[in-house]
């Protein structure tokens, strides 16, 4: 996977030498359905002028960046590439069976295993909401538009719907249930950004749920 960040740095004329020594930095473990990367190895190269690439290598993620990038740019692009890789893996790995297994794990991790859905599946008829839950039936449905988004976003929506099996509305008790999930605000911000960009129509009051 590669991207063109067009880094804005002070002008310099790096020699066309070999890549600099790689540097390994810690990374939060991936919680997707497949194997997870436990660390990120950043490799700088004077030959690489504009593009950034990333790929999995065993138990780590390798990110290739231009040598002239600043540390701030490095951090930003490492984050971007990790999310892109996670989005690809989420889309490729999570079918209905994996989604149900993911729901069981999230319930055990953040809701003490109290939320036990009867069914969890992707649907293609939810274009104005990210997910929905019918507590009486114990069913959870996630919009197919979430497929390809970062795994922490899918996890948040799934956990949101799991919480509705315990608390139907969006009152204080409901949000207290989600406080244990460390990426709630980040995921909500991501989804709000998608809505603002017009990628998903937002109709106030349409449907029974808006995470």
Coordinates of N, CA and C in Angstrom, one line a residue:
X1 N 0.9 -1.2 0.0 CA 0.0 0.0 0.0 C 0.9 1.2 0.0
X2 N 0.6 2.2 -0.8 CA 1.4 3.4 -0.9 C 0.5 4.6 -1.0
X3 N 1.0 5.8 -0.6 CA 0.3 7.0 -0.7 C 1.3 8.1 -1.0
X4 N 0.9 9.3 -1.6 CA 1.7 10.4 -1.9 C 1.5 11.5 -1.0
X5 N 2.3 11.7 0.1 CA 2.0 12.7 1.1 C 2.5 14.1 0.7
X6 N 3.3 14.2 -0.4 CA 3.9 15.5 -0.8 C 4.4 16.3 0.4
X7 N 5.4 15.7 1.1 CA 5.8 16.3 2.4 C 6.3 17.7 2.2
X8 N 5.9 18.6 3.1 CA 6.4 20.0 3.1 C 7.5 20.2 4.1
X9 N 8.7 20.2 3.7 CA 9.9 20.3 4.6 C 10.8 21.3 4.0
X10 N 11.8 21.7 4.8 CA 12.8 22.6 4.3 C 13.5 22.0 3.1
X11 N 13.9 22.8 2.1 CA 14.6 22.3 0.9 C 15.9 21.8 1.3
X12 N 16.2 20.6 0.7 CA 17.5 20.0 1.0 C 17.8 19.1 -0.2
X13 N 19.0 18.7 -0.3 CA 19.4 17.8 -1.4 C 20.1 16.6 -0.9
X14 N 19.3 15.6 -0.5 CA 19.8 14.4 0.1 C 20.6 13.6 -1.0
X15 N 21.6 13.0 -0.6 CA 22.4 12.1 -1.6 C 21.6 10.9 -1.8
X16 N 21.8 10.3 -3.0 CA 21.1 9.0 -3.3 C 21.8 7.8 -2.7
X17 N 21.8 7.8 -1.4 CA 22.5 6.7 -0.7 C 21.5 5.6 -0.4
X18 N 21.9 4.7 0.5 CA 21.1 3.6 0.9 C 20.1 4.1 2.0
X19 N 19.1 3.3 2.3 CA 18.1 3.7 3.3 C 18.8 3.8 4.6
X20 N 18.3 4.7 5.5 CA 18.8 4.8 6.8 C 18.4 3.6 7.7
X21 N 19.0 3.4 8.8 CA 18.7 2.3 9.7 C 17.3 2.3 10.1
X22 N 16.5 1.2 10.0 CA 15.1 1.2 10.4 C 15.0 1.5 11.9
X23 N 13.8 2.0 12.3 CA 13.6 2.3 13.7 C 12.2 1.7 14.0
X24 N 12.2 1.0 15.1 CA 11.0 0.3 15.6 C 10.3 1.1 16.7
X25 N 9.0 1.4 16.5 CA 8.3 2.1 17.5 C 7.1 1.2 17.9
X26 N 6.6 1.3 19.1 CA 5.5 0.5 19.6 C 4.2 1.0 18.9
X27 N 3.3 0.1 18.7 CA 2.0 0.4 18.1 C 0.9 -0.3 18.9
X28 N -0.3 0.3 19.1 CA -1.3 -0.4 19.8 C -1.7 -1.7 19.0
X29 N -1.9 -2.8 19.7 CA -2.2 -4.0 19.0 C -3.5 -3.9 18.2
X30 N -3.5 -4.5 17.0 CA -4.8 -4.6 16.2 C -5.7 -5.6 16.9
X31 N -7.0 -5.2 16.8 CA -8.0 -6.1 17.4 C -8.9 -6.7 16.4
X32 N -8.4 -6.8 15.1 CA -9.2 -7.3 14.1 C -9.3 -8.8 14.2
X33 N -10.0 -9.4 13.1 CA -10.2 -10.8 13.2 C -9.0 -11.6 12.9
X34 N -8.0 -11.0 12.2 CA -6.9 -11.8 11.8 C -5.7 -11.5 12.7
X35 N -4.5 -11.9 12.2 CA -3.3 -11.6 12.9 C -3.1 -10.2 13.1
X36 N -2.5 -9.8 14.2 CA -2.3 -8.4 14.6 C -0.8 -8.1 14.6
X37 N -0.5 -6.8 14.3 CA 0.9 -6.3 14.3 C 1.2 -5.7 15.6
X38 N 2.3 -6.1 16.3 CA 2.5 -5.6 17.6 C 3.5 -4.4 17.6
X39 N 4.1 -4.1 16.5 CA 5.0 -3.0 16.5 C 5.1 -2.4 15.1
X40 N 5.6 -1.2 15.0 CA 5.8 -0.5 13.7 C 7.2 -0.3 13.4
X41 N 7.8 -0.7 12.3 CA 9.1 -0.4 12.0 C 9.1 0.6 10.9
X42 N 9.7 1.8 11.1 CA 9.8 2.9 10.2 C 11.2 2.8 9.5
X43 N 11.1 2.8 8.2 CA 12.3 2.8 7.4 C 12.4 4.0 6.5
X44 N 13.4 4.8 6.7 CA 13.6 6.0 5.9 C 14.6 5.8 4.8
X45 N 14.3 6.4 3.6 CA 15.2 6.2 2.5 C 15.4 7.5 1.8
X46 N 16.6 7.8 1.4 CA 16.9 9.0 0.6 C 16.5 8.8 -0.8
X47 N 16.3 7.6 -1.3 CA 15.8 7.4 -2.6 C 14.3 7.7 -2.8
X48 N 13.6 7.6 -1.7 CA 12.2 7.8 -1.7 C 11.9 9.3 -1.5
X49 N 11.3 9.9 -2.5 CA 11.1 11.3 -2.5 C 9.7 11.8 -2.0
X50 N 8.6 11.1 -2.4 CA 7.3 11.6 -2.1 C 6.4 10.5 -1.5
X51 N 6.5 9.3 -1.9 CA 5.5 8.3 -1.6 C 5.8 7.6 -0.2
X52 N 4.7 7.2 0.4 CA 4.8 6.4 1.7 C 4.1 5.1 1.4
X53 N 4.7 4.0 1.9 CA 4.2 2.7 1.7 C 4.2 1.9 3.0
X54 N 3.3 0.9 3.1 CA 3.2 0.2 4.4 C 2.8 -1.3 4.0
X55 N 3.3 -2.2 4.8 CA 2.9 -3.6 4.6 C 3.2 -4.4 5.9
X56 N 2.5 -5.5 6.0 CA 2.7 -6.4 7.2 C 3.9 -7.3 6.9
X57 N 4.7 -7.5 7.9 CA 5.8 -8.4 7.9 C 5.9 -9.2 9.2
X58 N 5.3 -10.4 9.2 CA 5.3 -11.2 10.4 C 4.4 -10.5 11.4
X59 N 5.0 -10.2 12.6 CA 4.3 -9.6 13.7 C 4.4 -8.1 13.8
X60 N 4.9 -7.5 12.7 CA 5.1 -6.1 12.7 C 4.6 -5.4 11.4
X61 N 4.4 -4.1 11.4 CA 4.1 -3.4 10.2 C 5.3 -2.5 9.8
X62 N 5.7 -2.6 8.6 CA 6.8 -1.8 8.0 C 6.2 -0.6 7.3
X63 N 6.7 0.6 7.6 CA 6.3 1.8 7.0 C 7.5 2.4 6.3
X64 N 7.4 2.6 5.0 CA 8.6 3.2 4.3 C 8.3 4.7 4.0
X65 N 9.2 5.6 4.4 CA 8.9 7.0 4.2 C 10.2 7.7 3.7
X66 N 10.0 8.9 3.1 CA 11.2 9.6 2.6 C 12.1 10.0 3.8
X67 N 13.4 10.1 3.6 CA 14.3 10.4 4.7 C 14.1 11.8 5.2
X68 N 13.7 12.7 4.3 CA 13.6 14.1 4.7 C 12.4 14.4 5.6
X69 N 11.5 13.5 5.8 CA 10.3 13.8 6.6 C 10.6 14.2 8.0
X70 N 9.9 15.1 8.6 CA 10.1 15.5 10.0 C 9.5 14.4 10.9
X71 N 9.8 14.4 12.2 CA 9.2 13.5 13.1 C 7.7 13.6 13.2
X72 N 7.2 14.8 13.1 CA 5.7 15.0 13.2 C 5.0 14.4 11.9
X73 N 5.6 14.6 10.8 CA 5.1 14.0 9.5 C 5.1 12.5 9.6
X74 N 6.2 12.0 10.2 CA 6.4 10.5 10.3 C 5.2 10.0 11.2
X75 N 5.0 10.6 12.3 CA 3.9 10.1 13.2 C 2.5 10.2 12.5
X76 N 2.3 11.3 11.8 CA 1.0 11.4 11.1 C 0.8 10.3 10.0
X77 N 1.9 10.1 9.2 CA 1.7 9.1 8.1 C 1.8 7.7 8.6
X78 N 2.4 7.4 9.7 CA 2.4 6.1 10.3 C 0.9 5.8 10.7
X79 N 0.3 6.8 11.3 CA -1.1 6.6 11.7 C -2.0 6.4 10.6
X80 N -1.8 7.2 9.5 CA -2.7 7.1 8.3 C -2.5 5.7 7.7
X81 N -1.3 5.2 7.5 CA -1.1 4.0 6.9 C -1.6 2.8 7.7
X82 N -1.5 2.9 9.0 CA -2.0 1.8 9.9 C -3.5 1.8 9.7
X83 N -4.2 2.9 9.7 CA -5.6 2.9 9.5 C -6.0 2.3 8.1
X84 N -5.3 2.6 7.1 CA -5.6 2.1 5.8 C -5.4 0.6 5.7
X85 N -4.3 0.1 6.3 CA -4.1 -1.3 6.4 C -5.3 -2.0 7.2
X86 N -5.6 -1.4 8.3 CA -6.7 -2.0 9.2 C -8.0 -2.0 8.4
X87 N -8.3 -1.0 7.6 CA -9.5 -0.9 6.9 C -9.5 -2.0 5.8
X88 N -8.4 -2.2 5.1 CA -8.4 -3.3 4.2 C -8.6 -4.7 4.8
X89 N -8.0 -4.9 6.0 CA -8.1 -6.2 6.6 C -9.5 -6.4 7.2
X90 N -10.1 -5.3 7.7 CA -11.5 -5.4 8.2 C -12.4 -5.8 7.1
X91 N -12.3 -5.1 6.0 CA -13.2 -5.4 4.8 C -13.0 -6.8 4.3
X92 N -11.8 -7.3 4.3 CA -11.5 -8.6 3.8 C -11.9 -9.7 4.7
X93 N -11.7 -9.5 6.0 CA -11.9 -10.6 7.0 C -13.2 -10.8 7.6
X94 N -14.0 -9.7 7.8 CA -15.2 -9.7 8.6 C -16.4 -10.1 7.8
X95 N -16.8 -11.3 7.7 CA -18.0 -11.7 7.2 C -19.0 -11.8 8.4
X96 N -20.2 -12.3 8.1 CA -21.2 -12.3 9.2 C -20.8 -13.2 10.4
X97 N -20.1 -14.3 10.1 CA -19.7 -15.2 11.2 C -18.6 -14.5 12.0
X98 N -17.6 -13.9 11.3 CA -16.6 -13.2 12.1 C -17.1 -12.0 12.8
X99 N -18.2 -11.3 12.3 CA -18.8 -10.2 12.9 C -19.5 -10.6 14.2
X100 N -20.1 -11.8 14.2 CA -20.8 -12.3 15.4 C -19.7 -12.7 16.4
X101 N -18.6 -13.3 16.0 CA -17.5 -13.6 16.9 C -16.9 -12.3 17.5
X102 N -16.8 -11.3 16.7 CA -16.3 -10.0 17.2 C -17.2 -9.4 18.3
X103 N -18.5 -9.5 18.0 CA -19.5 -9.0 19.0 C -19.4 -9.7 20.3
X104 N -19.2 -11.0 20.3 CA -19.0 -11.8 21.5 C -17.8 -11.3 22.3
X105 N -16.7 -11.1 21.5 CA -15.5 -10.7 22.2 C -15.7 -9.3 22.8
X106 N -16.3 -8.4 22.1 CA -16.5 -7.0 22.6 C -17.4 -7.0 23.8
X107 N -18.4 -7.8 23.8 CA -19.3 -7.9 24.9 C -18.5 -8.4 26.2
X108 N -17.7 -9.4 26.0 CA -16.9 -9.9 27.1 C -15.9 -8.9 27.6
X109 N -15.3 -8.2 26.7 CA -14.2 -7.2 27.0 C -14.8 -6.0 27.7
X110 N -15.9 -5.4 27.2 CA -16.4 -4.1 27.7 C -17.7 -4.1 28.4
X111 N -18.5 -5.2 28.3 CA -19.8 -5.2 28.9 C -20.0 -6.4 29.8
X112 N -18.9 -7.0 30.2 CA -18.9 -8.1 31.2 C -19.7 -9.3 30.6
X113 N -19.8 -9.4 29.3 CA -20.4 -10.5 28.6 C -21.9 -10.5 28.8
X114 N -22.5 -9.4 29.2 CA -24.0 -9.3 29.5 C -24.8 -9.2 28.2
X115 N -24.2 -8.6 27.2 CA -24.9 -8.4 25.9 C -24.7 -9.6 25.0
X116 N -25.8 -10.3 24.8 CA -25.7 -11.6 24.0 C -26.7 -11.6 22.9
X117 N -26.2 -11.1 21.7 CA -27.2 -11.0 20.6 C -27.5 -12.4 20.0
X118 N -28.7 -12.5 19.5 CA -29.1 -13.7 18.8 C -28.5 -13.8 17.4
X119 N -28.4 -12.6 16.8 CA -27.8 -12.6 15.5 C -27.1 -11.3 15.2
X120 N -26.0 -11.3 14.5 CA -25.3 -10.1 14.1 C -24.9 -10.3 12.6
X121 N -25.3 -9.3 11.8 CA -25.0 -9.4 10.4 C -24.9 -8.1 9.7
X122 N -24.2 -8.1 8.5 CA -24.2 -7.0 7.6 C -25.5 -6.9 6.8
X123 N -25.9 -5.6 6.5 CA -27.1 -5.4 5.7 C -26.8 -4.3 4.7
X124 N -27.5 -4.3 3.6 CA -27.3 -3.3 2.5 C -28.4 -2.3 2.4
X125 N -29.3 -2.4 3.3 CA -30.5 -1.5 3.2 C -30.5 -0.4 4.3
X126 N -29.3 -0.1 4.9 CA -29.2 0.9 5.9 C -28.3 2.0 5.3
X127 N -28.9 3.0 4.7 CA -28.1 4.1 4.1 C -28.2 5.4 4.8
X128 N -28.9 5.4 5.9 CA -29.0 6.6 6.7 C -28.6 6.4 8.1
X129 N -28.1 5.3 8.4 CA -27.6 5.0 9.8 C -26.5 3.9 9.7
X130 N -25.7 3.9 10.7 CA -24.5 3.0 10.7 C -24.9 1.6 11.2
X131 N -25.8 1.5 12.1 CA -26.2 0.2 12.7 C -27.6 0.3 13.3
X132 N -28.2 -0.8 13.6 CA -29.5 -0.9 14.3 C -29.5 -2.1 15.2
X133 N -30.4 -2.0 16.2 CA -30.6 -3.1 17.1 C -32.0 -3.3 17.4
X134 N -32.5 -4.5 17.5 CA -33.9 -4.8 17.9 C -33.8 -5.6 19.2
X135 N -33.8 -5.0 20.4 CA -33.6 -5.7 21.6 C -34.6 -6.9 21.8
X136 N -35.8 -6.7 21.4 CA -36.8 -7.8 21.6 C -36.4 -9.1 20.9
X137 N -35.7 -8.9 19.7 CA -35.3 -10.1 19.0 C -33.8 -10.4 19.2
X138 N -33.1 -9.5 19.8 CA -31.7 -9.7 20.1 C -30.9 -9.7 18.8
X139 N -31.4 -8.9 17.8 CA -30.7 -8.9 16.5 C -29.9 -7.5 16.3
X140 N -28.8 -7.6 15.7 CA -28.0 -6.4 15.4 C -27.6 -6.5 14.0
X141 N -27.8 -5.3 13.3 CA -27.5 -5.2 11.9 C -26.5 -4.0 11.7
X142 N -25.5 -4.2 10.9 CA -24.5 -3.1 10.6 C -24.6 -2.8 9.2
X143 N -24.5 -1.5 8.8 CA -24.5 -1.1 7.4 C -23.3 -1.6 6.7
X144 N -23.5 -2.0 5.5 CA -22.3 -2.5 4.7 C -21.4 -1.3 4.4
X145 N -21.8 -0.1 4.6 CA -21.0 1.1 4.3 C -19.8 1.2 5.3
X146 N -20.0 0.5 6.4 CA -18.9 0.4 7.4 C -17.7 -0.4 6.9
X147 N -18.0 -1.3 6.0 CA -16.9 -2.2 5.5 C -15.9 -1.4 4.8
X148 N -14.6 -1.6 5.3 CA -13.5 -0.9 4.7 C -13.1 0.3 5.6
X149 N -13.9 0.6 6.6 CA -13.5 1.6 7.6 C -12.5 1.0 8.6
X150 N -11.8 1.8 9.3 CA -10.9 1.3 10.3 C -11.6 0.4 11.3
X151 N -10.9 -0.6 11.8 CA -11.5 -1.6 12.7 C -12.0 -1.0 14.0
X152 N -11.3 0.0 14.5 CA -11.8 0.6 15.7 C -13.2 1.3 15.5
X153 N -13.5 1.7 14.3 CA -14.8 2.4 14.0 C -15.8 1.3 14.0
X154 N -15.6 0.2 13.3 CA -16.5 -0.9 13.2 C -16.8 -1.5 14.6
X155 N -15.7 -1.6 15.4 CA -15.8 -2.1 16.8 C -16.7 -1.1 17.6
X156 N -16.6 0.2 17.4 CA -17.4 1.1 18.1 C -18.9 1.0 17.8
X157 N -19.2 0.9 16.5 CA -20.6 0.8 16.1 C -21.2 -0.5 16.6
X158 N -20.4 -1.6 16.5 CA -20.8 -2.9 17.0 C -21.1 -2.8 18.5
X159 N -20.2 -2.2 19.3 CA -20.3 -2.1 20.7 C -21.5 -1.2 21.1
X160 N -21.7 -0.2 20.3 CA -22.8 0.7 20.5 C -24.2 -0.1 20.4
X161 N -24.3 -0.9 19.4 CA -25.5 -1.7 19.2 C -25.6 -2.8 20.3
X162 N -24.5 -3.3 20.7 CA -24.5 -4.3 21.8 C -25.0 -3.6 23.1
X163 N -24.6 -2.4 23.3 CA -25.0 -1.7 24.5 C -26.6 -1.5 24.5
X164 N -27.1 -1.4 23.3 CA -28.6 -1.2 23.2 C -29.4 -2.4 23.6
X165 N -28.7 -3.6 23.6 CA -29.4 -4.8 24.2 C -29.6 -4.6 25.7
X166 N -28.8 -3.8 26.3 CA -28.9 -3.6 27.7 C -29.6 -2.3 28.1
X167 N -29.4 -1.3 27.3 CA -30.1 0.0 27.6 C -30.7 0.5 26.2
X168 N -32.0 0.6 26.1 CA -32.6 0.9 24.8 C -32.2 2.3 24.3
X169 N -32.3 3.3 25.2 CA -32.1 4.7 24.7 C -30.7 5.2 24.7
X170 N -30.5 6.5 24.6 CA -29.2 7.1 24.6 C -29.0 8.0 25.8
X171 N -29.5 7.6 26.9 CA -29.4 8.4 28.2 C -28.0 8.2 28.8
X172 N -27.9 8.7 30.0 CA -26.6 8.6 30.7 C -26.1 7.2 31.0
X173 N -27.0 6.3 31.3 CA -26.6 4.9 31.6 C -26.0 4.3 30.3
X174 N -26.6 4.6 29.2 CA -26.1 4.1 27.9 C -24.7 4.5 27.7
X175 N -24.4 5.8 27.7 CA -23.1 6.3 27.5 C -22.1 5.9 28.5
X176 N -22.5 5.6 29.7 CA -21.6 5.1 30.7 C -21.1 3.7 30.3
X177 N -21.9 2.9 29.6 CA -21.5 1.6 29.2 C -20.4 1.7 28.1
X178 N -20.3 2.8 27.4 CA -19.3 2.9 26.3 C -18.1 3.6 26.8
X179 N -18.1 4.1 28.0 CA -16.9 4.8 28.6 C -15.7 3.8 28.6
X180 N -15.9 2.5 28.8 CA -14.8 1.6 28.9 C -14.1 1.4 27.6
X181 N -14.7 1.7 26.5 CA -14.1 1.6 25.2 C -13.2 2.8 24.9
X182 N -11.9 2.7 24.8 CA -11.0 3.8 24.8 C -11.1 4.7 23.5
X183 N -11.7 4.1 22.4 CA -11.7 4.9 21.2 C -13.1 5.4 20.8
X184 N -14.0 5.5 21.8 CA -15.3 6.0 21.5 C -15.3 7.4 20.8
X185 N -14.6 8.3 21.4 CA -14.6 9.7 20.9 C -14.0 9.8 19.5
X186 N -12.9 9.0 19.4 CA -12.2 9.0 18.1 C -13.1 8.4 17.0
X187 N -13.8 7.3 17.3 CA -14.6 6.7 16.3 C -15.8 7.6 16.0
X188 N -16.4 8.3 17.0 CA -17.5 9.2 16.7 C -17.0 10.3 15.8
X189 N -15.8 10.8 16.1 CA -15.3 11.9 15.3 C -15.0 11.4 13.8
X190 N -14.6 10.2 13.7 CA -14.4 9.7 12.3 C -15.7 9.6 11.6
X191 N -16.7 9.1 12.2 CA -18.0 8.9 11.6 C -18.7 10.3 11.3
X192 N -18.5 11.3 12.2 CA -19.0 12.6 11.9 C -18.3 13.2 10.7
X193 N -17.0 12.9 10.6 CA -16.2 13.4 9.4 C -16.8 12.9 8.1
X194 N -17.1 11.6 8.2 CA -17.6 10.9 7.0 C -19.0 11.6 6.6
X195 N -19.8 11.8 7.6 CA -21.1 12.5 7.3 C -20.9 13.9 6.8
X196 N -20.0 14.6 7.4 CA -19.7 16.0 6.9 C -19.2 16.0 5.5
X197 N -18.5 15.0 5.1 CA -17.9 15.0 3.8 C -19.0 14.5 2.7
X198 N -20.1 14.2 3.2 CA -21.2 13.8 2.3 C -21.2 12.4 1.8
X199 N -20.3 11.6 2.4 CA -20.2 10.2 1.9 C -21.4 9.3 2.4
X200 N -22.1 9.8 3.4 CA -23.2 9.0 3.9 C -24.3 10.1 4.3
X201 N -25.5 10.0 3.7 CA -26.5 11.0 4.1 C -26.9 10.8 5.5
X202 N -27.1 11.9 6.2 CA -27.5 11.9 7.6 C -28.9 12.6 7.6
X203 N -29.9 11.8 8.0 CA -31.3 12.3 8.2 C -31.7 12.2 9.6
X204 N -31.8 13.3 10.3 CA -32.2 13.4 11.7 C -33.5 12.7 11.9
X205 N -33.5 11.7 12.8 CA -34.7 11.0 13.1 C -35.0 9.8 12.2
X206 N -34.2 9.6 11.2 CA -34.4 8.5 10.2 C -33.9 7.3 10.8
X207 N -34.7 6.3 11.1 CA -34.3 5.0 11.6 C -34.3 5.1 13.1
X208 N -34.0 4.0 13.8 CA -34.1 3.9 15.2 C -32.8 4.2 15.9
X209 N -31.7 4.4 15.2 CA -30.4 4.6 15.9 C -29.4 5.4 15.0
X210 N -28.7 6.2 15.7 CA -27.6 6.9 15.1 C -26.4 6.9 16.1
X211 N -25.4 6.0 15.9 CA -24.3 6.0 16.9 C -23.7 7.4 17.0

